[in-house]
PDB file of C-alpha atoms in Angstrom:
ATOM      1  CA  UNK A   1       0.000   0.000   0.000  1.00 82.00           C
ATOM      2  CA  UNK A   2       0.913   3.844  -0.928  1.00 90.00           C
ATOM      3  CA  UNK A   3       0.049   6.929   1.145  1.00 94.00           C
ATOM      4  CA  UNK A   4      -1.209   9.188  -1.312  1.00 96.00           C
ATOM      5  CA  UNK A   5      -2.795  11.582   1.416  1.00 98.00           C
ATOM      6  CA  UNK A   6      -3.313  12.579   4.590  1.00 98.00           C
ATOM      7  CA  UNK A   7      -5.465  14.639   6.773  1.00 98.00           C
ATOM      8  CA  UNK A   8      -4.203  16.556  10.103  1.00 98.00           C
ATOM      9  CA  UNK A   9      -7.610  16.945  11.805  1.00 98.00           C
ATOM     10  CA  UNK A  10      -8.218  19.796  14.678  1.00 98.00           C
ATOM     11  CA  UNK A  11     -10.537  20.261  17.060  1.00 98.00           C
ATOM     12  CA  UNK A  12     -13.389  22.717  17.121  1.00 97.00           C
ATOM     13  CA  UNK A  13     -13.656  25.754  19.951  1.00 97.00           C
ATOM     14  CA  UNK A  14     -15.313  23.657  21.834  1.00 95.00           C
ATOM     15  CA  UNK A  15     -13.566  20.499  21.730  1.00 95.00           C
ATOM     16  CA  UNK A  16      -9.631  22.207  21.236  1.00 96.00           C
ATOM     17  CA  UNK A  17      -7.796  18.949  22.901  1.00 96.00           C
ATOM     18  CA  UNK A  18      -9.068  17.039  19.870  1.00 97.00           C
ATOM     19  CA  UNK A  19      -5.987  16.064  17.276  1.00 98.00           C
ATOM     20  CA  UNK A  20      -5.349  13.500  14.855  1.00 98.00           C
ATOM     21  CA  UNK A  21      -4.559  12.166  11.649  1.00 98.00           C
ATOM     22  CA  UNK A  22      -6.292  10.359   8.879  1.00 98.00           C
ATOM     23  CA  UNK A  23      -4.084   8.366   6.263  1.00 98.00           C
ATOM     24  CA  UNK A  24      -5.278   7.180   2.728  1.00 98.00           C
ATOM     25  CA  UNK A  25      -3.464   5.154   1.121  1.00 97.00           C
ATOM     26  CA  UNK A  26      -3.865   3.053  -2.104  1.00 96.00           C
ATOM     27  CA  UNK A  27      -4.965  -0.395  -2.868  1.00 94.00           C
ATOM     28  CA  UNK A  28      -3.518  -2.150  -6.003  1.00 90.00           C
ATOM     29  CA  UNK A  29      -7.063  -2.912  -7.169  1.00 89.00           C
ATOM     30  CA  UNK A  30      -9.545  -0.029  -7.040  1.00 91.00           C
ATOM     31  CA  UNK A  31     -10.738   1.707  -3.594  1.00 94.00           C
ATOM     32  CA  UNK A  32      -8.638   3.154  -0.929  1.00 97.00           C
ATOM     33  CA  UNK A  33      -7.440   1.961   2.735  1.00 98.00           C
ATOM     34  CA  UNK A  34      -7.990   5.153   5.342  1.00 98.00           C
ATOM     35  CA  UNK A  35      -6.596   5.164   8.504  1.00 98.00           C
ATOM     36  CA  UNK A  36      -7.596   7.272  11.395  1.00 98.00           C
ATOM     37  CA  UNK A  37      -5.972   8.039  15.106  1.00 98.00           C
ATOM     38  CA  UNK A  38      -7.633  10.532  16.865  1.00 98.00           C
ATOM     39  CA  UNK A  39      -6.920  11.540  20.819  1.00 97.00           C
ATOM     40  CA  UNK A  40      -8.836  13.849  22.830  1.00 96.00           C
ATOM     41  CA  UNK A  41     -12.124  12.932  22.208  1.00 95.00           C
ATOM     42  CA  UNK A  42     -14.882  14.111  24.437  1.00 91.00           C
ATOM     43  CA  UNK A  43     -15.332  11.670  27.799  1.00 73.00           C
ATOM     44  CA  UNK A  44     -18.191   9.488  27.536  1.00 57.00           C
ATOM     45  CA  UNK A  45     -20.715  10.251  30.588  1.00 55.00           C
ATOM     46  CA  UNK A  46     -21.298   6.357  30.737  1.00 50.00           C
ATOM     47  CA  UNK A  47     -19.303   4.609  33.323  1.00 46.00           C
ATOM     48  CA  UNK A  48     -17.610   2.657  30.518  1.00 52.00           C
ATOM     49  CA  UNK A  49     -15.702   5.533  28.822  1.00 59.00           C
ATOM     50  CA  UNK A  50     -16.392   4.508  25.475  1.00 70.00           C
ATOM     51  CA  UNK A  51     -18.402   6.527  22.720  1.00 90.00           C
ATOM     52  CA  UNK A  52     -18.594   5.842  18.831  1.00 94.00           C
ATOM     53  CA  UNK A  53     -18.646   9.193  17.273  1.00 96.00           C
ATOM     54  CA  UNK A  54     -19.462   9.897  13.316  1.00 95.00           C
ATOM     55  CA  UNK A  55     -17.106  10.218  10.366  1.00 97.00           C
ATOM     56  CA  UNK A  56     -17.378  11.525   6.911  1.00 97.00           C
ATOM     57  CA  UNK A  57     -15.998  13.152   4.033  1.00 97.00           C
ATOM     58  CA  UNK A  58     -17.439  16.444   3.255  1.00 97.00           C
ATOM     59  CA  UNK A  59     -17.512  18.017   0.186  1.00 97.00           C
ATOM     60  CA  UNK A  60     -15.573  20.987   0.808  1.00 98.00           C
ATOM     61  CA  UNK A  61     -11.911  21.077   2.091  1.00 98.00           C
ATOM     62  CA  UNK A  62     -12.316  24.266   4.278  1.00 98.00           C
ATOM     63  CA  UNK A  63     -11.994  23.983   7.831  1.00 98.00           C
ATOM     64  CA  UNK A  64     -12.306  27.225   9.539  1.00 97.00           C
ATOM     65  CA  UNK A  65     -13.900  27.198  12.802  1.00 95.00           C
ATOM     66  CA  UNK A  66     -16.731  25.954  13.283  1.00 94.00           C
ATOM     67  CA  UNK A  67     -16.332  23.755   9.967  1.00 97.00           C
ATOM     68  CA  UNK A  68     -19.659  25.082   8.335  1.00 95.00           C
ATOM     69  CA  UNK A  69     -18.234  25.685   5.104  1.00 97.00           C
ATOM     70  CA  UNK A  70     -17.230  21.893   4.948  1.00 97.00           C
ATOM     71  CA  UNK A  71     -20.821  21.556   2.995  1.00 95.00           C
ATOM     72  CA  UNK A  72     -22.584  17.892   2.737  1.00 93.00           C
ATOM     73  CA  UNK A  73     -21.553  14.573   2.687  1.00 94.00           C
ATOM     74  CA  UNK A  74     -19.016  13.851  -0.399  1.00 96.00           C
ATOM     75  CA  UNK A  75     -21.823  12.114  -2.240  1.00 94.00           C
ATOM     76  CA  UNK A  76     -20.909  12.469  -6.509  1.00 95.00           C
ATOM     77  CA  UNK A  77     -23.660  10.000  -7.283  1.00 93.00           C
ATOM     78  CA  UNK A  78     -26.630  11.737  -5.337  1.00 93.00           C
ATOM     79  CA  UNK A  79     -27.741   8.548  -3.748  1.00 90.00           C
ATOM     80  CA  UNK A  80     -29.538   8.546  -0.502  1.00 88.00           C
ATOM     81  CA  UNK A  81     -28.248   8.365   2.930  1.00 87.00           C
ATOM     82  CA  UNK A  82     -26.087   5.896   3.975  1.00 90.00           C
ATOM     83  CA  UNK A  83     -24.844   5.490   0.269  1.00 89.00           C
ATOM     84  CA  UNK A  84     -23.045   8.574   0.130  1.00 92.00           C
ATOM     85  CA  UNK A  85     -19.275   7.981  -1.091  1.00 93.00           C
ATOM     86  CA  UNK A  86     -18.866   9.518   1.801  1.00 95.00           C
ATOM     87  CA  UNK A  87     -20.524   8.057   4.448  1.00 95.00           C
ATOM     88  CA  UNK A  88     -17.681   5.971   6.524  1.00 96.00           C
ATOM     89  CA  UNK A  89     -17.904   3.353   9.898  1.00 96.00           C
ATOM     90  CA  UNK A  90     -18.255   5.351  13.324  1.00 95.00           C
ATOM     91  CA  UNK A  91     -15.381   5.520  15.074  1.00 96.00           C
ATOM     92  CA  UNK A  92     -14.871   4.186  18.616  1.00 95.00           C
ATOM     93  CA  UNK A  93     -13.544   6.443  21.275  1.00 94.00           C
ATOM     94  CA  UNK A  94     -11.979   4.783  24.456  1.00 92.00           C
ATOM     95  CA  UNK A  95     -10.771   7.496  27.328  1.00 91.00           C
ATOM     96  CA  UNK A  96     -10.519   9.662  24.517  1.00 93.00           C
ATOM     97  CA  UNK A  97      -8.399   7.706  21.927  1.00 95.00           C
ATOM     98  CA  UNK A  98      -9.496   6.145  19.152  1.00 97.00           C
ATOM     99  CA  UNK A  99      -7.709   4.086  16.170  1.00 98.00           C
ATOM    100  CA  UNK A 100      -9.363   2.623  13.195  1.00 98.00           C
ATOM    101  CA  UNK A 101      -8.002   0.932   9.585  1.00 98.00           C
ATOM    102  CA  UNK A 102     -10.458  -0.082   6.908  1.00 97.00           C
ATOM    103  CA  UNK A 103     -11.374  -0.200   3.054  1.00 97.00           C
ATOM    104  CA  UNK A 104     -14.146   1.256   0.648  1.00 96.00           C
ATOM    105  CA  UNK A 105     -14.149   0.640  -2.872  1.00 95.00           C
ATOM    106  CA  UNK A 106     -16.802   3.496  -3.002  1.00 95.00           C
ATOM    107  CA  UNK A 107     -13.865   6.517  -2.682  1.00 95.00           C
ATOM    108  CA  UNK A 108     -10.702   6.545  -5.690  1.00 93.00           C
ATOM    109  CA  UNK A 109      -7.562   8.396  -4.452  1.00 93.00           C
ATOM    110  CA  UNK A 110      -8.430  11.403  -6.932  1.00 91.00           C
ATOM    111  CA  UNK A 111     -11.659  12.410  -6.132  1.00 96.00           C
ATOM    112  CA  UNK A 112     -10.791  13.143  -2.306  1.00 97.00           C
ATOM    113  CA  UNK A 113      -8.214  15.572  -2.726  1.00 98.00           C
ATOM    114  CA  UNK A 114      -9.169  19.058  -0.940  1.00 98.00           C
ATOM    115  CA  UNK A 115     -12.357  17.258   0.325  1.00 98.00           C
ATOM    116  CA  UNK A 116     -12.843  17.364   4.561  1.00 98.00           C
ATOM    117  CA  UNK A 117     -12.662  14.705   6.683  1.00 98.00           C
ATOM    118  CA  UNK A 118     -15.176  15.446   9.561  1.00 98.00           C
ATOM    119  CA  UNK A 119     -15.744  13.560  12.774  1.00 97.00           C
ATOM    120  CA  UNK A 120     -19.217  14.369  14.750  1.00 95.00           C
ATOM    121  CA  UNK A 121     -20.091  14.037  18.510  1.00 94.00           C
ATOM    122  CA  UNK A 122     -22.565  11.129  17.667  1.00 91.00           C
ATOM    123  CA  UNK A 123     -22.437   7.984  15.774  1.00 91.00           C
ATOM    124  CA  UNK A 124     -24.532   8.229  12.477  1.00 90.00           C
ATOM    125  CA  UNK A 125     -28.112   6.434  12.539  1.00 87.00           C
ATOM    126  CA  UNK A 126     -27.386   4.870   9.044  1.00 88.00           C
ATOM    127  CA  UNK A 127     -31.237   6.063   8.549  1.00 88.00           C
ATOM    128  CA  UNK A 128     -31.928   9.916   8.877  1.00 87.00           C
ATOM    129  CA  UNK A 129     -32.197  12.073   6.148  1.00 84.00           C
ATOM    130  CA  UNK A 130     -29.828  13.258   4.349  1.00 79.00           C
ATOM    131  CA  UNK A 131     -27.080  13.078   6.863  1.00 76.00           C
ATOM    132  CA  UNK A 132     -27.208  10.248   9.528  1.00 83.00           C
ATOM    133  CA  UNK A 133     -28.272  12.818  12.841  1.00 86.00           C
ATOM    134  CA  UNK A 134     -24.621  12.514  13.686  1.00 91.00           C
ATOM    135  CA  UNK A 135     -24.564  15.817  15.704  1.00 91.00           C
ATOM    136  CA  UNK A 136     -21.689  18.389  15.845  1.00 93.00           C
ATOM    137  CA  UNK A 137     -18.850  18.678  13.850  1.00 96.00           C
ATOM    138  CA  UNK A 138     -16.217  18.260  16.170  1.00 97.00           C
ATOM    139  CA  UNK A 139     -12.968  17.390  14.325  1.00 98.00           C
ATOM    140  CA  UNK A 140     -11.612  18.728  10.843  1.00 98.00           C
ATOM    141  CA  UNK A 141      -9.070  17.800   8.766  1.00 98.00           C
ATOM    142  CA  UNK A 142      -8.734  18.856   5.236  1.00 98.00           C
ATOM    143  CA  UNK A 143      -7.389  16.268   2.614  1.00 98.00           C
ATOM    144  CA  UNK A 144      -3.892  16.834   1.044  1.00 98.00           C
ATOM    145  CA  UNK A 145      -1.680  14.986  -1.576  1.00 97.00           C
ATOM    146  CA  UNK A 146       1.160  13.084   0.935  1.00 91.00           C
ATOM    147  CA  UNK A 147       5.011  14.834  -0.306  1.00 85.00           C
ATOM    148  CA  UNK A 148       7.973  12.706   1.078  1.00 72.00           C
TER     149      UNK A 148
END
């Protein structure tokens, strides 16, 4: 597998300990591998300390505080929620950390370039219209081409 890009993500005002990084890289075939690592995630209120939270790519690459220029879910095919090219698994926050590695066939290294990658305070529903009721945007991180 090749890196091809990477995202730095940032927290918004209200959540400024969140940091990260999202890595796309690559895969021989067709689709790409993205891998996320993200600490500082809001504490769950549960006594288990664990809390998925939503992720997508956005549409636009811009994001200045409070990432509302970020615009809808990448979706190039206008299909319906939770087709969206850029509708990705939750993430799973433990005492604020969270790591996770996977594939989609339905993103091409090209197309993301300059796009956003976005994580929200909730998980998404995988139902609601047109977005998945996956709260705040809480994290940020716009897309760039990897340079050695």
């Amino acid at each position: 597998m090749i890196r091809f890009a990477h995202a730095n993500i940032t927290g918004s005002n209200a959540f400024p300990q969140l940091h990260g990084i999202a890595n796309f890289y690559r895969n021989p075939s067709s689709g790409i591998w993205i891998e996320v690592e993200l600490e500082g995630l809001p504490d769950s209120a549960s006594h288990i300390d664990s809390s998925f939270y939503g992720m997508h790519i956005h549409e636009n690459g811009d994001c200045s505080i409070p990432f509302s220029n970020t615009g809808e879910h990448y979706n190039p095919d206008s299909t319906r929620h939770p087709q969206h090219a850029g509708d990705l698994p939750p993430i799973l926050g433990n005492h604020g950390y969270a790591y996770s590695f996977f594939y989609t066939d339905r993103l091409q290294p090209d197309e993301i370039i300059n796009k956003a990658i976005i994580i929200h305070s909730s998980p998404d529903d995988f139902t609601s219209q047109p977005s998945g009721n996956s709260g705040e945007k809480i994290g940020c991180g716009v897309i760039e081409k990897y340079r050695l």
